[in-house]
Amino acid sequence: MIFEITIQVRVANYPEGLEWYRMLMNREPDFIPHEGFAEWELIPGCWLQIAEGEPAPGSGPIRLGVQDIERERDRLAQHLMTESFTIHTRDEVPVKWGTFTDPWGNRIGLFEYLNKDEERERIRTIISK
């Protein structure tokens, strides 16, 4: 039985990476067990880890759900100088999405539910577990 997940990205410059991911997450890490390593619990049982090291080529993207993808894209461009990424939609896909990279080459994606009732239900389901 799988009951928890951790996703790790590596950053070549840990102090810069820690600051960059603090801004991405818009908060401090939940756990810093030792030098060169930090973790955020994104939702119960789902952790994003950053570790000092070289990123694996071609990995990702890690996709993060947000409530307003345009607002987040603008916030990240302003505070983290991320590239302006295109937001995509397709008729058969229930979300809109876009992908960018961190300064170390890790691919990160954001997505937003198109149906806000479905989004509220997903949030309710996740936080009630």
N, C-alpha and C. Protein backbone atom coordinates (compact mmCIF):
# COMPACT_ATOMS: atom_id res chain seq x y z
N MET A 1 0.84 -1.18 0.00
CA MET A 1 0.00 0.00 0.00
C MET A 1 0.89 1.24 0.00
N ILE A 2 0.67 2.11 -0.95
CA ILE A 2 1.38 3.40 -0.98
C ILE A 2 0.52 4.41 -0.24
N PHE A 3 1.11 5.13 0.70
CA PHE A 3 0.32 6.06 1.50
C PHE A 3 0.90 7.48 1.52
N GLU A 4 2.07 7.67 0.91
CA GLU A 4 2.69 8.98 0.94
C GLU A 4 3.60 9.10 -0.28
N ILE A 5 3.93 10.34 -0.66
CA ILE A 5 4.81 10.56 -1.81
C ILE A 5 5.76 11.73 -1.51
N THR A 6 7.00 11.57 -1.96
CA THR A 6 7.94 12.69 -1.93
C THR A 6 8.51 12.83 -3.34
N ILE A 7 8.68 14.07 -3.74
CA ILE A 7 9.25 14.39 -5.03
C ILE A 7 10.47 15.26 -4.74
N GLN A 8 11.60 14.91 -5.36
CA GLN A 8 12.82 15.66 -5.08
C GLN A 8 13.33 16.34 -6.34
N VAL A 9 13.74 17.59 -6.18
CA VAL A 9 14.46 18.31 -7.23
C VAL A 9 15.80 18.70 -6.64
N ARG A 10 16.80 18.78 -7.51
CA ARG A 10 18.14 19.14 -7.05
C ARG A 10 18.52 20.51 -7.59
N VAL A 11 19.24 21.24 -6.77
CA VAL A 11 19.70 22.58 -7.12
C VAL A 11 21.21 22.64 -6.90
N ALA A 12 21.93 23.18 -7.87
CA ALA A 12 23.39 23.24 -7.78
C ALA A 12 23.86 24.22 -6.70
N ASN A 13 23.08 25.26 -6.45
CA ASN A 13 23.43 26.25 -5.43
C ASN A 13 22.32 26.21 -4.38
N TYR A 14 22.57 25.50 -3.27
CA TYR A 14 21.51 25.30 -2.27
C TYR A 14 20.99 26.61 -1.66
N PRO A 15 21.82 27.54 -1.21
CA PRO A 15 21.26 28.78 -0.63
C PRO A 15 20.34 29.52 -1.61
N GLU A 16 20.76 29.64 -2.87
CA GLU A 16 19.91 30.29 -3.86
C GLU A 16 18.66 29.46 -4.13
N GLY A 17 18.83 28.14 -4.19
CA GLY A 17 17.70 27.25 -4.43
C GLY A 17 16.67 27.31 -3.31
N LEU A 18 17.15 27.35 -2.08
CA LEU A 18 16.23 27.45 -0.94
C LEU A 18 15.42 28.73 -1.02
N GLU A 19 16.08 29.83 -1.32
CA GLU A 19 15.36 31.10 -1.43
C GLU A 19 14.37 31.08 -2.59
N TRP A 20 14.79 30.52 -3.72
CA TRP A 20 13.92 30.46 -4.90
C TRP A 20 12.67 29.65 -4.61
N TYR A 21 12.84 28.48 -3.99
CA TYR A 21 11.68 27.62 -3.70
C TYR A 21 10.83 28.19 -2.56
N ARG A 22 11.41 28.92 -1.64
CA ARG A 22 10.60 29.64 -0.64
C ARG A 22 9.63 30.58 -1.34
N MET A 23 10.11 31.29 -2.34
CA MET A 23 9.26 32.22 -3.07
C MET A 23 8.24 31.47 -3.92
N LEU A 24 8.65 30.38 -4.55
CA LEU A 24 7.71 29.58 -5.34
C LEU A 24 6.57 29.08 -4.47
N MET A 25 6.91 28.51 -3.31
CA MET A 25 5.90 27.97 -2.41
C MET A 25 5.17 29.06 -1.64
N ASN A 26 5.76 30.25 -1.62
CA ASN A 26 5.17 31.40 -0.92
C ASN A 26 5.13 31.19 0.59
N ARG A 27 6.10 30.41 1.10
CA ARG A 27 6.21 30.14 2.54
C ARG A 27 7.52 29.44 2.85
N GLU A 28 7.80 29.36 4.13
CA GLU A 28 9.01 28.68 4.61
C GLU A 28 8.85 27.16 4.47
N PRO A 29 9.97 26.42 4.39
CA PRO A 29 9.88 24.95 4.38
C PRO A 29 9.25 24.44 5.67
N ASP A 30 8.62 23.28 5.57
CA ASP A 30 8.05 22.64 6.76
C ASP A 30 9.10 21.87 7.55
N PHE A 31 10.18 21.48 6.88
CA PHE A 31 11.17 20.62 7.54
C PHE A 31 12.51 20.81 6.86
N ILE A 32 13.54 21.09 7.65
CA ILE A 32 14.93 21.15 7.16
C ILE A 32 15.73 20.21 8.05
N PRO A 33 15.84 18.94 7.65
CA PRO A 33 16.48 17.96 8.53
C PRO A 33 17.99 18.12 8.65
N HIS A 34 18.63 18.68 7.62
CA HIS A 34 20.09 18.87 7.66
C HIS A 34 20.49 19.86 6.58
N GLU A 35 21.74 20.26 6.59
CA GLU A 35 22.27 21.20 5.61
C GLU A 35 22.08 20.65 4.19
N GLY A 36 21.66 21.51 3.27
CA GLY A 36 21.54 21.12 1.87
C GLY A 36 20.25 20.40 1.53
N PHE A 37 19.24 20.48 2.39
CA PHE A 37 18.00 19.71 2.17
C PHE A 37 16.83 20.40 2.86
N ALA A 38 15.72 20.58 2.14
CA ALA A 38 14.52 21.19 2.72
C ALA A 38 13.29 20.54 2.12
N GLU A 39 12.18 20.55 2.89
CA GLU A 39 10.94 19.92 2.43
C GLU A 39 9.73 20.79 2.74
N TRP A 40 8.78 20.78 1.81
CA TRP A 40 7.47 21.40 2.00
C TRP A 40 6.42 20.32 1.84
N GLU A 41 5.48 20.26 2.78
CA GLU A 41 4.34 19.37 2.61
C GLU A 41 3.29 20.15 1.83
N LEU A 42 3.08 19.75 0.58
CA LEU A 42 2.19 20.49 -0.32
C LEU A 42 0.73 20.26 0.05
N ILE A 43 0.38 19.02 0.24
CA ILE A 43 -0.92 18.60 0.76
C ILE A 43 -0.61 17.43 1.68
N PRO A 44 -1.52 17.04 2.56
CA PRO A 44 -1.18 15.95 3.48
C PRO A 44 -0.62 14.72 2.74
N GLY A 45 0.59 14.34 3.15
CA GLY A 45 1.22 13.15 2.59
C GLY A 45 1.96 13.36 1.28
N CYS A 46 2.07 14.58 0.79
CA CYS A 46 2.76 14.86 -0.47
C CYS A 46 3.82 15.94 -0.23
N TRP A 47 5.09 15.55 -0.34
CA TRP A 47 6.20 16.43 0.01
C TRP A 47 7.04 16.77 -1.21
N LEU A 48 7.45 18.03 -1.29
CA LEU A 48 8.43 18.47 -2.28
C LEU A 48 9.73 18.71 -1.54
N GLN A 49 10.79 18.05 -2.00
CA GLN A 49 12.10 18.18 -1.39
C GLN A 49 13.03 18.90 -2.35
N ILE A 50 13.86 19.79 -1.83
CA ILE A 50 14.98 20.28 -2.62
C ILE A 50 16.25 19.80 -1.94
N ALA A 51 17.19 19.39 -2.78
CA ALA A 51 18.45 18.87 -2.27
C ALA A 51 19.58 19.47 -3.08
N GLU A 52 20.70 19.71 -2.41
CA GLU A 52 21.87 20.23 -3.10
C GLU A 52 22.41 19.15 -4.02
N GLY A 53 22.64 19.51 -5.28
CA GLY A 53 23.16 18.56 -6.25
C GLY A 53 22.81 18.98 -7.66
N GLU A 54 23.22 18.20 -8.62
CA GLU A 54 22.94 18.49 -10.02
C GLU A 54 21.60 17.89 -10.42
N PRO A 55 20.74 18.67 -11.08
CA PRO A 55 19.46 18.14 -11.54
C PRO A 55 19.65 17.03 -12.57
N ALA A 56 18.71 16.10 -12.58
CA ALA A 56 18.73 15.03 -13.58
C ALA A 56 18.20 15.60 -14.90
N PRO A 57 18.94 15.46 -15.99
CA PRO A 57 18.48 16.00 -17.27
C PRO A 57 17.15 15.36 -17.69
N GLY A 58 16.27 16.18 -18.23
CA GLY A 58 15.01 15.69 -18.78
C GLY A 58 13.97 15.29 -17.76
N SER A 59 14.18 15.59 -16.49
CA SER A 59 13.20 15.18 -15.49
C SER A 59 12.05 16.18 -15.43
N GLY A 60 10.94 15.71 -14.91
CA GLY A 60 9.79 16.59 -14.71
C GLY A 60 8.90 16.63 -15.93
N PRO A 61 7.97 17.51 -15.96
CA PRO A 61 7.78 18.54 -14.94
C PRO A 61 7.01 18.03 -13.74
N ILE A 62 7.24 18.69 -12.63
CA ILE A 62 6.40 18.52 -11.45
C ILE A 62 5.25 19.48 -11.67
N ARG A 63 4.02 19.02 -11.61
CA ARG A 63 2.86 19.89 -11.84
C ARG A 63 2.19 20.20 -10.50
N LEU A 64 1.96 21.49 -10.27
CA LEU A 64 1.36 21.97 -9.03
C LEU A 64 0.02 22.62 -9.33
N GLY A 65 -1.02 22.20 -8.61
CA GLY A 65 -2.34 22.78 -8.80
C GLY A 65 -2.45 24.14 -8.12
N VAL A 66 -2.98 25.11 -8.84
CA VAL A 66 -3.20 26.46 -8.31
C VAL A 66 -4.63 26.88 -8.65
N GLN A 67 -5.13 27.88 -7.94
CA GLN A 67 -6.49 28.33 -8.18
C GLN A 67 -6.57 29.39 -9.27
N ASP A 68 -5.48 30.09 -9.55
CA ASP A 68 -5.48 31.13 -10.58
C ASP A 68 -4.11 31.12 -11.26
N ILE A 69 -4.01 30.41 -12.38
CA ILE A 69 -2.72 30.22 -13.03
C ILE A 69 -2.14 31.52 -13.57
N GLU A 70 -2.98 32.42 -14.05
CA GLU A 70 -2.47 33.69 -14.56
C GLU A 70 -1.85 34.52 -13.43
N ARG A 71 -2.53 34.58 -12.29
CA ARG A 71 -2.01 35.33 -11.15
C ARG A 71 -0.68 34.74 -10.67
N GLU A 72 -0.60 33.41 -10.60
CA GLU A 72 0.65 32.76 -10.17
C GLU A 72 1.76 32.99 -11.18
N ARG A 73 1.44 32.93 -12.48
CA ARG A 73 2.46 33.19 -13.50
C ARG A 73 3.02 34.60 -13.33
N ASP A 74 2.14 35.57 -13.10
CA ASP A 74 2.58 36.95 -12.91
C ASP A 74 3.40 37.12 -11.64
N ARG A 75 2.97 36.46 -10.55
CA ARG A 75 3.71 36.55 -9.29
C ARG A 75 5.11 35.96 -9.44
N LEU A 76 5.21 34.81 -10.09
CA LEU A 76 6.51 34.16 -10.27
C LEU A 76 7.42 34.96 -11.19
N ALA A 77 6.86 35.55 -12.24
CA ALA A 77 7.66 36.39 -13.14
C ALA A 77 8.20 37.61 -12.39
N GLN A 78 7.37 38.19 -11.53
CA GLN A 78 7.79 39.38 -10.79
C GLN A 78 8.82 39.05 -9.72
N HIS A 79 8.58 38.01 -8.94
CA HIS A 79 9.44 37.73 -7.79
C HIS A 79 10.60 36.79 -8.08
N LEU A 80 10.43 35.90 -9.07
CA LEU A 80 11.48 34.92 -9.36
C LEU A 80 12.08 35.07 -10.74
N MET A 81 11.58 36.04 -11.49
CA MET A 81 12.07 36.29 -12.85
C MET A 81 11.94 35.05 -13.74
N THR A 82 10.89 34.24 -13.52
CA THR A 82 10.67 33.09 -14.40
C THR A 82 10.28 33.60 -15.78
N GLU A 83 10.55 32.76 -16.78
CA GLU A 83 10.16 33.13 -18.13
C GLU A 83 8.63 33.16 -18.22
N SER A 84 8.14 34.00 -19.10
CA SER A 84 6.70 34.04 -19.32
C SER A 84 6.32 32.78 -20.09
N PHE A 85 5.50 31.95 -19.50
CA PHE A 85 5.14 30.70 -20.15
C PHE A 85 3.73 30.78 -20.72
N THR A 86 3.50 30.01 -21.75
CA THR A 86 2.20 29.94 -22.39
C THR A 86 1.27 29.07 -21.58
N ILE A 87 0.04 29.51 -21.45
CA ILE A 87 -0.99 28.72 -20.76
C ILE A 87 -1.79 28.01 -21.84
N HIS A 88 -1.87 26.69 -21.72
CA HIS A 88 -2.51 25.84 -22.73
C HIS A 88 -3.88 25.35 -22.26
N THR A 89 -4.75 25.10 -23.21
CA THR A 89 -6.02 24.42 -22.96
C THR A 89 -6.31 23.50 -24.14
N ARG A 90 -7.09 22.47 -23.88
CA ARG A 90 -7.61 21.57 -24.92
C ARG A 90 -9.01 21.21 -24.51
N ASP A 91 -9.90 21.06 -25.48
CA ASP A 91 -11.30 20.78 -25.19
C ASP A 91 -11.50 19.57 -24.29
N GLU A 92 -10.71 18.52 -24.50
CA GLU A 92 -10.91 17.28 -23.76
C GLU A 92 -10.19 17.24 -22.41
N VAL A 93 -9.46 18.29 -22.06
CA VAL A 93 -8.68 18.33 -20.82
C VAL A 93 -9.36 19.29 -19.83
N PRO A 94 -9.62 18.84 -18.59
CA PRO A 94 -10.38 19.66 -17.64
C PRO A 94 -9.57 20.75 -16.93
N VAL A 95 -8.32 20.96 -17.34
CA VAL A 95 -7.48 21.98 -16.71
C VAL A 95 -6.79 22.81 -17.79
N LYS A 96 -6.30 23.99 -17.38
CA LYS A 96 -5.36 24.72 -18.21
C LYS A 96 -4.01 24.61 -17.52
N TRP A 97 -2.91 24.66 -18.30
CA TRP A 97 -1.61 24.38 -17.73
C TRP A 97 -0.51 25.16 -18.46
N GLY A 98 0.62 25.26 -17.79
CA GLY A 98 1.80 25.86 -18.38
C GLY A 98 3.04 25.33 -17.67
N THR A 99 4.19 25.39 -18.35
CA THR A 99 5.42 24.84 -17.81
C THR A 99 6.56 25.84 -17.94
N PHE A 100 7.42 25.87 -16.93
CA PHE A 100 8.61 26.73 -16.93
C PHE A 100 9.72 25.95 -16.24
N THR A 101 10.91 26.54 -16.17
CA THR A 101 12.02 25.87 -15.49
C THR A 101 12.56 26.75 -14.37
N ASP A 102 13.09 26.08 -13.36
CA ASP A 102 13.79 26.82 -12.31
C ASP A 102 15.19 27.16 -12.82
N PRO A 103 15.96 27.94 -12.09
CA PRO A 103 17.29 28.32 -12.57
C PRO A 103 18.27 27.16 -12.74
N TRP A 104 17.95 25.97 -12.25
CA TRP A 104 18.84 24.81 -12.33
C TRP A 104 18.39 23.82 -13.41
N GLY A 105 17.31 24.15 -14.11
CA GLY A 105 16.86 23.29 -15.21
C GLY A 105 15.75 22.32 -14.86
N ASN A 106 15.28 22.34 -13.61
CA ASN A 106 14.15 21.48 -13.25
C ASN A 106 12.88 22.05 -13.87
N ARG A 107 12.09 21.20 -14.52
CA ARG A 107 10.84 21.64 -15.15
C ARG A 107 9.71 21.62 -14.13
N ILE A 108 8.96 22.72 -14.07
CA ILE A 108 7.85 22.87 -13.13
C ILE A 108 6.63 23.31 -13.92
N GLY A 109 5.51 22.72 -13.62
CA GLY A 109 4.28 23.10 -14.30
C GLY A 109 3.23 23.51 -13.28
N LEU A 110 2.36 24.41 -13.70
CA LEU A 110 1.20 24.79 -12.91
C LEU A 110 -0.04 24.36 -13.69
N PHE A 111 -1.11 24.05 -12.96
CA PHE A 111 -2.37 23.78 -13.63
C PHE A 111 -3.51 24.33 -12.79
N GLU A 112 -4.61 24.64 -13.47
CA GLU A 112 -5.80 25.19 -12.82
C GLU A 112 -7.02 24.48 -13.39
N TYR A 113 -7.90 24.02 -12.50
CA TYR A 113 -9.15 23.41 -12.95
C TYR A 113 -10.01 24.45 -13.66
N LEU A 114 -10.59 24.07 -14.78
CA LEU A 114 -11.51 24.96 -15.49
C LEU A 114 -12.86 25.02 -14.79
N ASN A 115 -13.31 23.89 -14.27
CA ASN A 115 -14.58 23.82 -13.57
C ASN A 115 -14.31 24.11 -12.08
N LYS A 116 -14.72 25.28 -11.62
CA LYS A 116 -14.43 25.69 -10.25
C LYS A 116 -15.18 24.86 -9.22
N ASP A 117 -16.34 24.29 -9.57
CA ASP A 117 -17.03 23.38 -8.65
C ASP A 117 -16.19 22.12 -8.45
N GLU A 118 -15.62 21.60 -9.52
CA GLU A 118 -14.74 20.43 -9.43
C GLU A 118 -13.49 20.76 -8.60
N GLU A 119 -12.95 21.95 -8.80
CA GLU A 119 -11.78 22.38 -8.02
C GLU A 119 -12.10 22.43 -6.53
N ARG A 120 -13.22 23.06 -6.19
CA ARG A 120 -13.61 23.13 -4.77
C ARG A 120 -13.81 21.74 -4.18
N GLU A 121 -14.38 20.82 -4.94
CA GLU A 121 -14.59 19.45 -4.46
C GLU A 121 -13.24 18.74 -4.26
N ARG A 122 -12.29 18.93 -5.18
CA ARG A 122 -10.96 18.34 -5.02
C ARG A 122 -10.29 18.86 -3.75
N ILE A 123 -10.36 20.16 -3.54
CA ILE A 123 -9.76 20.76 -2.34
C ILE A 123 -10.42 20.20 -1.09
N ARG A 124 -11.74 20.14 -1.09
CA ARG A 124 -12.49 19.60 0.05
C ARG A 124 -12.08 18.15 0.33
N THR A 125 -11.97 17.35 -0.73
CA THR A 125 -11.59 15.94 -0.57
C THR A 125 -10.18 15.82 0.01
N ILE A 126 -9.26 16.61 -0.50
CA ILE A 126 -7.86 16.52 -0.04
C ILE A 126 -7.72 16.93 1.42
N ILE A 127 -8.34 18.03 1.79
CA ILE A 127 -8.15 18.50 3.17
C ILE A 127 -8.97 17.71 4.19
N SER A 128 -9.93 16.92 3.72
CA SER A 128 -10.71 16.14 4.69
C SER A 128 -10.08 14.78 4.98
N LYS A 129 -9.02 14.43 4.25
CA LYS A 129 -8.37 13.11 4.47
C LYS A 129 -7.38 13.17 5.60
